[in-house]
Amino acid sequence: MLEGIRVVELATYIAAPAAAGIMADWGAEVIKVEPLQGDAIRGMFKNVSAANVEGNPIFDMDNRGKRGLAVDLRNPQGAEALKKLVLSADVFITNVRPGGLARAGLDWATLHAEKPELIYASVTGYGLTGEEKDRPGFDMAAFWARSGVANLTAPKGSEPFPLRVGQGDHTTGLATLNGILGALFERTRTGKGRLIEASLLRTGIYSIASDMAIQLRYGRIASTKGRTEAVNALNNFFQCACGTWLCLLTRHSGDIFGPIARAIGRPELAEDERFLTAKSRRANAEVLVTILDEEFSKHDIAEWGRRLDEQDVVWAPVQTLAQVAEDKQAEAAGVFVEIPDGEGGSGKSVGGPVRLPNEDGTTADKVRGPAPAIGQHTEEILRELGYDDASIASMRDAGAIN
């Protein structure tokens, strides 16, 4: 879908590389630019893992199908080559802070003046304006904590807990991709690129936009409650006889409780005055949850799935990631892909969130190659930019490239 689009990514960790990674799956030519020692996330498992594990599935997932160039941006020859590369691109994605980019002549104003059609995507913790625009921000700090998501998510009275690796980053990567695609479409009409500004903070707040809208309108928001204090006790979690938890949800119109009461074999509960309305169910939430707990503990998840499906009730099992990895529906939906390792083998990983079906039954979204080694394609890319053997040797002697 994006064949013919060249993307240059000057970024580390996850959020910005995730956006470029999806573009690579969709057919764009993506060149990943790293410092000579490589993206810091390459060493993540060596730095934090107690187990002797090989490879880096986090890096492979977001960087598959890209070509790799390693260059010292602080070296004048390196900065010159990188600028030449960026000016050959359609899209430039970066999470380098503005000051460092300006020193290398890679700031938005400079590049826009030299190539007005370039689309420039900036990914930061806190945005490009304001007193804190240069503050470093990782997803647990900017997306999770500063945005209010951590506080809102934790049940009232409990301590804050960390989000999982890259959760805020990947959400921000999708937001960045959204802006880039809009700019590519706009460019077909105007011939001009634009600045795309994505931040972990803004994306984090948008991820809880429904609650934030309530806060802004009424000046207050209900806290996240425990199971027995839920505003709607029917939108809840119940443990089955097999030990698996079941997520139960109601629709917002029609017969709310009747289908659930029939599914559990207690149709009379739907006529019980304690549970007739949303307000009465909320007032008697603890009693209702206790009753439902007792009923759901009588059968395993498979039986409850059958009964709830018969009544067209919305439900889902609360799965572990080990169970998700074996989920047949996830497989059918194209969730999983194989990433080649560059040595003749491959490993199972996660596909992008959108499937692009072709009429012949194939998909336009697909893994197009392994993640690059540090600087794997440096000489190849420099030659494409017009550098000859002597120029490349000069850059190597000056420490601009490895």
CSV table of C-alpha atoms in Angstrom, one decimal:
chain,number,residue,atom,x,y,z
A,1,MET,CA,0.0,0.0,0.0
A,2,LEU,CA,2.9,2.4,0.7
A,3,GLU,CA,5.2,1.1,-2.0
A,4,GLY,CA,7.4,4.0,-3.3
A,5,ILE,CA,7.4,5.9,0.0
A,6,ARG,CA,10.8,6.3,1.6
A,7,VAL,CA,10.9,6.7,5.4
A,8,VAL,CA,14.0,7.7,7.3
A,9,GLU,CA,13.7,6.9,11.0
A,10,LEU,CA,16.1,8.6,13.5
A,11,ALA,CA,14.7,7.2,16.7
A,12,THR,CA,15.3,4.9,19.6
A,13,TYR,CA,13.2,2.6,21.8
A,14,ILE,CA,9.7,1.9,20.7
A,15,ALA,CA,7.1,4.7,19.9
A,16,ALA,CA,8.6,6.2,16.8
A,17,PRO,CA,10.1,2.9,15.5
A,18,ALA,CA,6.6,1.3,15.9
A,19,ALA,CA,5.1,3.8,13.5
A,20,ALA,CA,7.8,3.2,11.0
A,21,GLY,CA,7.6,-0.5,11.5
A,22,ILE,CA,4.0,-0.6,10.4
A,23,MET,CA,4.8,1.4,7.4
A,24,ALA,CA,7.5,-1.1,6.5
A,25,ASP,CA,4.9,-3.9,6.8
A,26,TRP,CA,2.7,-1.9,4.4
A,27,GLY,CA,5.4,-1.7,1.8
A,28,ALA,CA,7.3,1.5,2.5
A,29,GLU,CA,11.1,1.6,2.3
A,30,VAL,CA,12.2,2.3,5.8
A,31,ILE,CA,15.8,3.2,6.7
A,32,LYS,CA,16.6,3.0,10.4
A,33,VAL,CA,19.3,5.3,11.5
A,34,GLU,CA,21.2,4.4,14.7
A,35,PRO,CA,24.2,5.7,16.6
A,36,LEU,CA,27.4,3.6,16.1
A,37,GLN,CA,26.7,1.6,19.2
A,38,GLY,CA,23.1,0.9,18.1
A,39,ASP,CA,19.7,1.7,19.5
A,40,ALA,CA,19.8,1.4,23.3
A,41,ILE,CA,16.9,-1.0,23.3
A,42,ARG,CA,19.0,-3.6,21.5
A,43,GLY,CA,20.7,-4.3,24.9
A,44,MET,CA,17.5,-4.5,26.9
A,45,PHE,CA,17.5,-8.2,27.6
A,46,LYS,CA,21.3,-8.2,28.3
A,47,ASN,CA,20.7,-5.4,30.8
A,48,VAL,CA,17.7,-6.6,32.7
A,49,SER,CA,17.2,-10.3,32.1
A,50,ALA,CA,18.3,-12.7,34.8
A,51,ALA,CA,17.9,-15.6,32.4
A,52,ASN,CA,20.5,-16.3,29.7
A,53,VAL,CA,18.2,-15.6,26.7
A,54,GLU,CA,19.2,-15.0,23.1
A,55,GLY,CA,17.8,-12.4,20.7
A,56,ASN,CA,15.6,-9.5,21.3
A,57,PRO,CA,11.9,-10.0,20.3
A,58,ILE,CA,11.0,-6.4,21.3
A,59,PHE,CA,13.5,-4.9,18.8
A,60,ASP,CA,12.7,-7.4,16.1
A,61,MET,CA,9.0,-6.7,16.2
A,62,ASP,CA,9.2,-3.0,15.7
A,63,ASN,CA,12.2,-3.0,13.3
A,64,ARG,CA,11.5,-5.9,10.9
A,65,GLY,CA,11.7,-5.2,7.3
A,66,LYS,CA,13.9,-2.1,7.7
A,67,ARG,CA,17.4,-1.3,6.4
A,68,GLY,CA,20.0,-0.2,8.9
A,69,LEU,CA,22.4,2.7,8.8
A,70,ALA,CA,24.7,3.5,11.7
A,71,VAL,CA,26.3,7.0,11.8
A,72,ASP,CA,27.7,9.4,14.4
A,73,LEU,CA,25.4,12.4,14.2
A,74,ARG,CA,27.9,14.5,16.2
A,75,ASN,CA,30.5,14.0,13.5
A,76,PRO,CA,30.2,16.7,10.7
A,77,GLN,CA,30.6,14.1,8.0
A,78,GLY,CA,28.0,11.9,9.6
A,79,ALA,CA,25.5,14.7,10.1
A,80,GLU,CA,26.0,15.8,6.4
A,81,ALA,CA,25.3,12.3,5.2
A,82,LEU,CA,22.3,11.9,7.3
A,83,LYS,CA,20.9,15.2,6.2
A,84,LYS,CA,21.4,14.1,2.6
A,85,LEU,CA,19.5,10.9,3.3
A,86,VAL,CA,16.6,12.7,5.0
A,87,LEU,CA,16.3,15.1,2.0
A,88,SER,CA,15.9,12.0,-0.2
A,89,ALA,CA,12.9,10.8,1.8
A,90,ASP,CA,9.2,11.3,1.8
A,91,VAL,CA,8.8,11.0,5.6
A,92,PHE,CA,11.3,11.7,8.4
A,93,ILE,CA,10.4,10.2,11.8
A,94,THR,CA,12.4,11.1,14.9
A,95,ASN,CA,12.2,11.1,18.7
A,96,VAL,CA,15.5,13.0,19.1
A,97,ARG,CA,14.9,16.1,21.2
A,98,PRO,CA,14.7,19.3,19.2
A,99,GLY,CA,18.0,20.8,20.4
A,100,GLY,CA,20.1,17.9,19.1
A,101,LEU,CA,18.2,18.0,15.8
A,102,ALA,CA,18.8,21.7,15.4
A,103,ARG,CA,22.5,21.3,15.9
A,104,ALA,CA,22.6,18.8,13.1
A,105,GLY,CA,20.5,20.9,10.8
A,106,LEU,CA,17.7,18.3,11.1
A,107,ASP,CA,15.1,20.6,12.7
A,108,TRP,CA,11.7,21.1,11.1
A,109,ALA,CA,12.3,24.7,10.0
A,110,THR,CA,15.6,23.9,8.2
A,111,LEU,CA,14.4,20.8,6.5
A,112,HIS,CA,11.0,22.3,5.5
A,113,ALA,CA,12.8,25.2,3.9
A,114,GLU,CA,15.1,22.9,1.8
A,115,LYS,CA,12.4,20.3,1.0
A,116,PRO,CA,8.8,21.7,1.4
A,117,GLU,CA,7.3,18.3,0.4
A,118,LEU,CA,8.9,16.4,3.3
A,119,ILE,CA,6.6,15.1,6.0
A,120,TYR,CA,8.3,15.5,9.4
A,121,ALA,CA,7.0,13.4,12.3
A,122,SER,CA,8.2,14.3,15.8
A,123,VAL,CA,7.6,12.0,18.7
A,124,THR,CA,8.3,13.4,22.1
A,125,GLY,CA,7.3,12.9,25.7
A,126,TYR,CA,5.5,16.2,26.2
A,127,GLY,CA,5.2,18.0,22.9
A,128,LEU,CA,7.2,20.7,21.1
A,129,THR,CA,6.0,23.7,22.9
A,130,GLY,CA,5.8,24.8,26.6
A,131,GLU,CA,8.3,24.9,29.4
A,132,GLU,CA,8.7,21.2,29.5
A,133,LYS,CA,9.1,20.5,25.8
A,134,ASP,CA,12.7,19.2,26.3
A,135,ARG,CA,11.9,17.0,29.3
A,136,PRO,CA,12.7,13.3,28.6
A,137,GLY,CA,9.6,11.2,28.7
A,138,PHE,CA,9.2,7.4,28.5
A,139,ASP,CA,5.8,5.8,28.3
A,140,MET,CA,5.5,4.9,32.0
A,141,ALA,CA,6.3,8.5,32.9
A,142,ALA,CA,4.5,10.6,30.3
A,143,PHE,CA,1.8,8.3,28.9
A,144,TRP,CA,1.0,6.4,32.1
A,145,ALA,CA,1.7,8.6,35.1
A,146,ARG,CA,1.6,12.2,34.0
A,147,SER,CA,-1.5,11.7,31.8
A,148,GLY,CA,-3.7,10.4,34.7
A,149,VAL,CA,-4.0,6.9,33.2
A,150,ALA,CA,-2.2,5.2,36.1
A,151,ASN,CA,-4.2,6.9,38.8
A,152,LEU,CA,-7.5,6.3,37.0
A,153,THR,CA,-6.8,2.6,36.3
A,154,ALA,CA,-5.8,1.6,39.8
A,155,PRO,CA,-8.8,0.7,42.0
A,156,LYS,CA,-9.6,3.3,44.7
A,157,GLY,CA,-7.2,2.9,47.7
A,158,SER,CA,-4.7,0.7,45.9
A,159,GLU,CA,-1.1,1.7,45.1
A,160,PRO,CA,-0.1,2.7,41.6
A,161,PHE,CA,1.3,-0.1,39.4
A,162,PRO,CA,3.5,0.0,36.3
A,163,LEU,CA,2.1,-0.5,32.8
A,164,ARG,CA,3.5,-3.2,30.6
A,165,VAL,CA,6.5,-2.7,28.3
A,166,GLY,CA,5.7,-0.5,25.3
A,167,GLN,CA,2.0,-0.2,25.9
A,168,GLY,CA,2.0,3.6,25.8
A,169,ASP,CA,4.7,3.6,23.1
A,170,HIS,CA,2.7,1.4,20.7
A,171,THR,CA,-0.4,3.5,21.3
A,172,THR,CA,1.6,6.6,20.5
A,173,GLY,CA,3.1,4.9,17.5
A,174,LEU,CA,-0.4,4.3,16.1
A,175,ALA,CA,-1.2,8.0,16.7
A,176,THR,CA,2.0,9.0,14.9
A,177,LEU,CA,1.2,6.7,11.9
A,178,ASN,CA,-2.3,8.2,11.7
A,179,GLY,CA,-0.9,11.7,11.4
A,180,ILE,CA,1.7,10.6,8.8
A,181,LEU,CA,-0.9,9.0,6.6
A,182,GLY,CA,-3.1,12.1,6.8
A,183,ALA,CA,-0.2,14.2,5.7
A,184,LEU,CA,0.6,11.9,2.8
A,185,PHE,CA,-2.9,12.2,1.6
A,186,GLU,CA,-2.8,16.0,2.0
A,187,ARG,CA,0.4,16.2,0.0
A,188,THR,CA,-1.4,14.6,-3.0
A,189,ARG,CA,-3.5,17.7,-3.1
A,190,THR,CA,-1.1,20.5,-2.0
A,191,GLY,CA,2.3,19.1,-2.9
A,192,LYS,CA,3.6,20.1,0.5
A,193,GLY,CA,4.5,18.2,3.6
A,194,ARG,CA,3.8,19.2,7.2
A,195,LEU,CA,5.0,18.8,10.7
A,196,ILE,CA,3.4,16.0,12.6
A,197,GLU,CA,3.6,16.4,16.4
A,198,ALA,CA,2.9,13.3,18.5
A,199,SER,CA,3.6,13.0,22.2
A,200,LEU,CA,3.2,10.3,24.9
A,201,LEU,CA,1.4,12.8,27.1
A,202,ARG,CA,-1.3,13.8,24.5
A,203,THR,CA,-1.8,10.2,23.4
A,204,GLY,CA,-2.1,9.0,27.0
A,205,ILE,CA,-4.8,11.6,27.8
A,206,TYR,CA,-6.6,10.7,24.6
A,207,SER,CA,-6.6,7.1,25.5
A,208,ILE,CA,-8.8,8.0,28.5
A,209,ALA,CA,-10.7,10.7,26.6
A,210,SER,CA,-14.1,9.6,27.6
A,211,ASP,CA,-13.3,9.9,31.3
A,212,MET,CA,-11.3,13.1,30.6
A,213,ALA,CA,-14.3,14.6,28.9
A,214,ILE,CA,-16.5,13.9,31.9
A,215,GLN,CA,-13.8,15.5,34.2
A,216,LEU,CA,-13.7,18.6,32.0
A,217,ARG,CA,-17.5,18.9,31.9
A,218,TYR,CA,-18.4,18.2,35.5
A,219,GLY,CA,-15.2,18.8,37.4
A,220,ARG,CA,-15.1,15.3,38.8
A,221,ILE,CA,-14.8,11.6,37.8
A,222,ALA,CA,-15.8,8.4,39.5
A,223,SER,CA,-12.8,6.3,40.6
A,224,THR,CA,-12.2,2.8,39.5
A,225,LYS,CA,-14.1,0.5,41.9
A,226,GLY,CA,-13.5,-3.0,43.1
A,227,ARG,CA,-15.8,-5.8,41.9
A,228,THR,CA,-18.3,-5.5,44.8
A,229,GLU,CA,-18.5,-1.7,44.5
A,230,ALA,CA,-18.9,-1.5,40.7
A,231,VAL,CA,-21.2,1.2,39.3
A,232,ASN,CA,-22.7,-1.5,37.2
A,233,ALA,CA,-22.3,-4.9,39.0
A,234,LEU,CA,-23.1,-6.7,35.7
A,235,ASN,CA,-20.1,-5.2,33.9
A,236,ASN,CA,-17.7,-7.3,36.0
A,237,PHE,CA,-15.5,-10.3,36.3
A,238,PHE,CA,-16.5,-13.7,37.7
A,239,GLN,CA,-14.4,-16.8,38.4
A,240,CYS,CA,-15.6,-20.1,36.9
A,241,ALA,CA,-15.3,-23.5,38.4
A,242,CYS,CA,-12.1,-24.2,36.4
A,243,GLY,CA,-10.4,-21.1,37.9
A,244,THR,CA,-10.6,-19.0,34.7
A,245,TRP,CA,-12.1,-15.5,35.1
A,246,LEU,CA,-14.9,-14.4,32.8
A,247,CYS,CA,-15.5,-10.8,31.7
A,248,LEU,CA,-19.2,-10.0,31.5
A,249,LEU,CA,-20.6,-6.9,29.8
A,250,THR,CA,-24.1,-5.6,29.3
A,251,ARG,CA,-25.5,-3.5,26.5
A,252,HIS,CA,-26.9,0.0,27.1
A,253,SER,CA,-30.4,-0.6,25.9
A,254,GLY,CA,-33.2,-3.2,26.0
A,255,ASP,CA,-33.4,-6.0,28.5
A,256,ILE,CA,-30.2,-5.5,30.5
A,257,PHE,CA,-30.4,-8.2,33.1
A,258,GLY,CA,-32.8,-10.7,31.7
A,259,PRO,CA,-30.4,-12.6,29.3
A,260,ILE,CA,-27.8,-12.9,32.1
A,261,ALA,CA,-30.4,-14.2,34.6
A,262,ARG,CA,-31.6,-16.8,32.1
A,263,ALA,CA,-28.1,-17.9,31.2
A,264,ILE,CA,-27.2,-18.6,34.9
A,265,GLY,CA,-30.6,-20.4,35.4
A,266,ARG,CA,-32.0,-17.7,37.7
A,267,PRO,CA,-34.6,-15.9,35.6
A,268,GLU,CA,-36.4,-14.7,38.7
A,269,LEU,CA,-33.5,-12.4,39.5
A,270,ALA,CA,-34.5,-10.1,36.6
A,271,GLU,CA,-37.8,-9.5,38.4
A,272,ASP,CA,-36.3,-9.0,41.9
A,273,GLU,CA,-37.0,-5.4,42.9
A,274,ARG,CA,-33.4,-5.1,44.2
A,275,PHE,CA,-32.1,-5.5,40.7
A,276,LEU,CA,-34.9,-4.0,38.5
A,277,THR,CA,-33.1,-0.8,37.6
A,278,ALA,CA,-29.5,0.5,37.2
A,279,LYS,CA,-29.8,2.5,40.4
A,280,SER,CA,-31.2,-0.4,42.4
A,281,ARG,CA,-28.5,-2.7,41.1
A,282,ARG,CA,-25.9,-0.2,42.1
A,283,ALA,CA,-27.4,0.1,45.6
A,284,ASN,CA,-27.4,-3.6,45.9
A,285,ALA,CA,-24.1,-4.3,44.0
A,286,GLU,CA,-22.5,-6.3,46.8
A,287,VAL,CA,-25.5,-8.6,47.1
A,288,LEU,CA,-25.7,-9.1,43.3
A,289,VAL,CA,-22.0,-9.8,42.9
A,290,THR,CA,-22.2,-12.4,45.7
A,291,ILE,CA,-25.1,-14.1,44.0
A,292,LEU,CA,-23.4,-14.1,40.6
A,293,ASP,CA,-20.1,-15.3,42.1
A,294,GLU,CA,-21.9,-18.3,43.6
A,295,GLU,CA,-23.6,-19.1,40.2
A,296,PHE,CA,-20.5,-18.7,38.0
A,297,SER,CA,-18.5,-21.0,40.4
A,298,LYS,CA,-20.7,-23.9,39.4
A,299,HIS,CA,-19.5,-24.5,35.9
A,300,ASP,CA,-16.3,-24.2,33.8
A,301,ILE,CA,-15.6,-21.5,31.2
A,302,ALA,CA,-16.7,-23.6,28.3
A,303,GLU,CA,-20.1,-24.2,29.7
A,304,TRP,CA,-20.6,-20.6,30.6
A,305,GLY,CA,-19.5,-19.6,27.1
A,306,ARG,CA,-22.2,-21.9,25.6
A,307,ARG,CA,-24.9,-20.6,27.9
A,308,LEU,CA,-24.0,-16.9,27.5
A,309,ASP,CA,-23.8,-17.3,23.7
A,310,GLU,CA,-27.3,-18.8,23.7
A,311,GLN,CA,-28.6,-15.6,25.3
A,312,ASP,CA,-26.4,-13.3,23.1
A,313,VAL,CA,-24.6,-11.9,26.1
A,314,VAL,CA,-21.3,-10.2,25.6
A,315,TRP,CA,-18.5,-12.0,27.4
A,316,ALA,CA,-14.8,-13.0,27.1
A,317,PRO,CA,-12.4,-15.1,29.0
A,318,VAL,CA,-9.6,-13.3,30.9
A,319,GLN,CA,-6.6,-15.0,29.2
A,320,THR,CA,-3.0,-15.2,30.0
A,321,LEU,CA,-0.5,-14.4,27.2
A,322,ALA,CA,0.3,-18.1,27.0
A,323,GLN,CA,-3.4,-18.7,26.2
A,324,VAL,CA,-3.5,-15.8,23.7
A,325,ALA,CA,-0.6,-17.3,21.9
A,326,GLU,CA,-2.7,-20.4,21.3
A,327,ASP,CA,-6.0,-18.5,20.6
A,328,LYS,CA,-7.4,-19.8,17.3
A,329,GLN,CA,-9.4,-16.7,16.7
A,330,ALA,CA,-6.4,-14.5,17.2
A,331,GLU,CA,-4.6,-16.7,14.7
A,332,ALA,CA,-7.5,-16.4,12.2
A,333,ALA,CA,-7.6,-12.6,12.6
A,334,GLY,CA,-3.9,-12.4,11.5
A,335,VAL,CA,-2.5,-11.4,14.8
A,336,PHE,CA,0.6,-13.5,14.6
A,337,VAL,CA,3.4,-13.3,12.0
A,338,GLU,CA,6.8,-15.0,11.4
A,339,ILE,CA,9.8,-12.7,11.4
A,340,PRO,CA,12.9,-14.1,9.5
A,341,ASP,CA,16.1,-14.0,11.5
A,342,GLY,CA,18.3,-13.4,8.5
A,343,GLU,CA,20.0,-16.8,9.0
A,344,GLY,CA,17.4,-19.0,7.4
A,345,GLY,CA,15.1,-19.3,10.4
A,346,SER,CA,12.2,-17.3,11.7
A,347,GLY,CA,10.3,-16.6,15.0
A,348,LYS,CA,6.7,-16.0,15.8
A,349,SER,CA,5.8,-12.4,16.6
A,350,VAL,CA,3.0,-9.9,16.6
A,351,GLY,CA,1.6,-8.4,13.4
A,352,GLY,CA,0.3,-4.9,13.0
A,353,PRO,CA,-3.2,-4.0,14.3
A,354,VAL,CA,-4.8,-3.6,10.8
A,355,ARG,CA,-5.2,-6.3,8.1
A,356,LEU,CA,-5.1,-5.3,4.5
A,357,PRO,CA,-6.8,-8.1,2.5
A,358,ASN,CA,-6.2,-8.5,-1.3
A,359,GLU,CA,-8.8,-9.9,-3.6
A,360,ASP,CA,-6.7,-13.0,-4.2
A,361,GLY,CA,-6.8,-13.9,-0.5
A,362,THR,CA,-3.3,-12.6,0.3
A,363,THR,CA,-2.7,-9.5,2.5
A,364,ALA,CA,-0.8,-6.3,1.6
A,365,ASP,CA,0.4,-6.1,5.2
A,366,LYS,CA,3.3,-8.6,5.7
A,367,VAL,CA,6.7,-8.9,7.1
A,368,ARG,CA,9.2,-8.0,4.4
A,369,GLY,CA,12.4,-9.0,6.1
A,370,PRO,CA,14.3,-9.3,9.4
A,371,ALA,CA,15.3,-6.5,11.6
A,372,PRO,CA,18.7,-5.1,10.6
A,373,ALA,CA,22.0,-5.6,12.4
A,374,ILE,CA,23.7,-2.4,13.5
A,375,GLY,CA,24.8,-0.5,10.4
A,376,GLN,CA,24.0,-3.6,8.2
A,377,HIS,CA,23.3,-1.5,5.1
A,378,THR,CA,25.4,1.6,5.8
A,379,GLU,CA,27.7,1.3,2.8
A,380,GLU,CA,24.8,0.2,0.5
A,381,ILE,CA,22.8,3.3,1.5
A,382,LEU,CA,25.7,5.7,1.2
A,383,ARG,CA,26.4,4.4,-2.3
A,384,GLU,CA,22.8,5.1,-3.2
A,385,LEU,CA,23.4,8.7,-2.0
A,386,GLY,CA,26.4,9.0,-4.3
A,387,TYR,CA,29.3,8.3,-2.0
A,388,ASP,CA,32.2,6.4,-3.6
A,389,ASP,CA,34.8,4.2,-2.0
A,390,ALA,CA,37.1,7.0,-1.1
A,391,SER,CA,34.3,9.0,0.5
A,392,ILE,CA,33.2,6.1,2.5
A,393,ALA,CA,36.7,5.3,3.6
A,394,SER,CA,37.1,8.9,4.7
A,395,MET,CA,34.0,8.8,6.8
A,396,ARG,CA,35.2,5.6,8.4
A,397,ASP,CA,38.6,7.1,9.2
A,398,ALA,CA,36.9,10.1,10.7
A,399,GLY,CA,34.7,7.9,12.9
A,400,ALA,CA,31.5,9.0,11.3
A,401,ILE,CA,30.6,5.3,10.5
A,402,ASN,CA,31.9,2.0,11.7
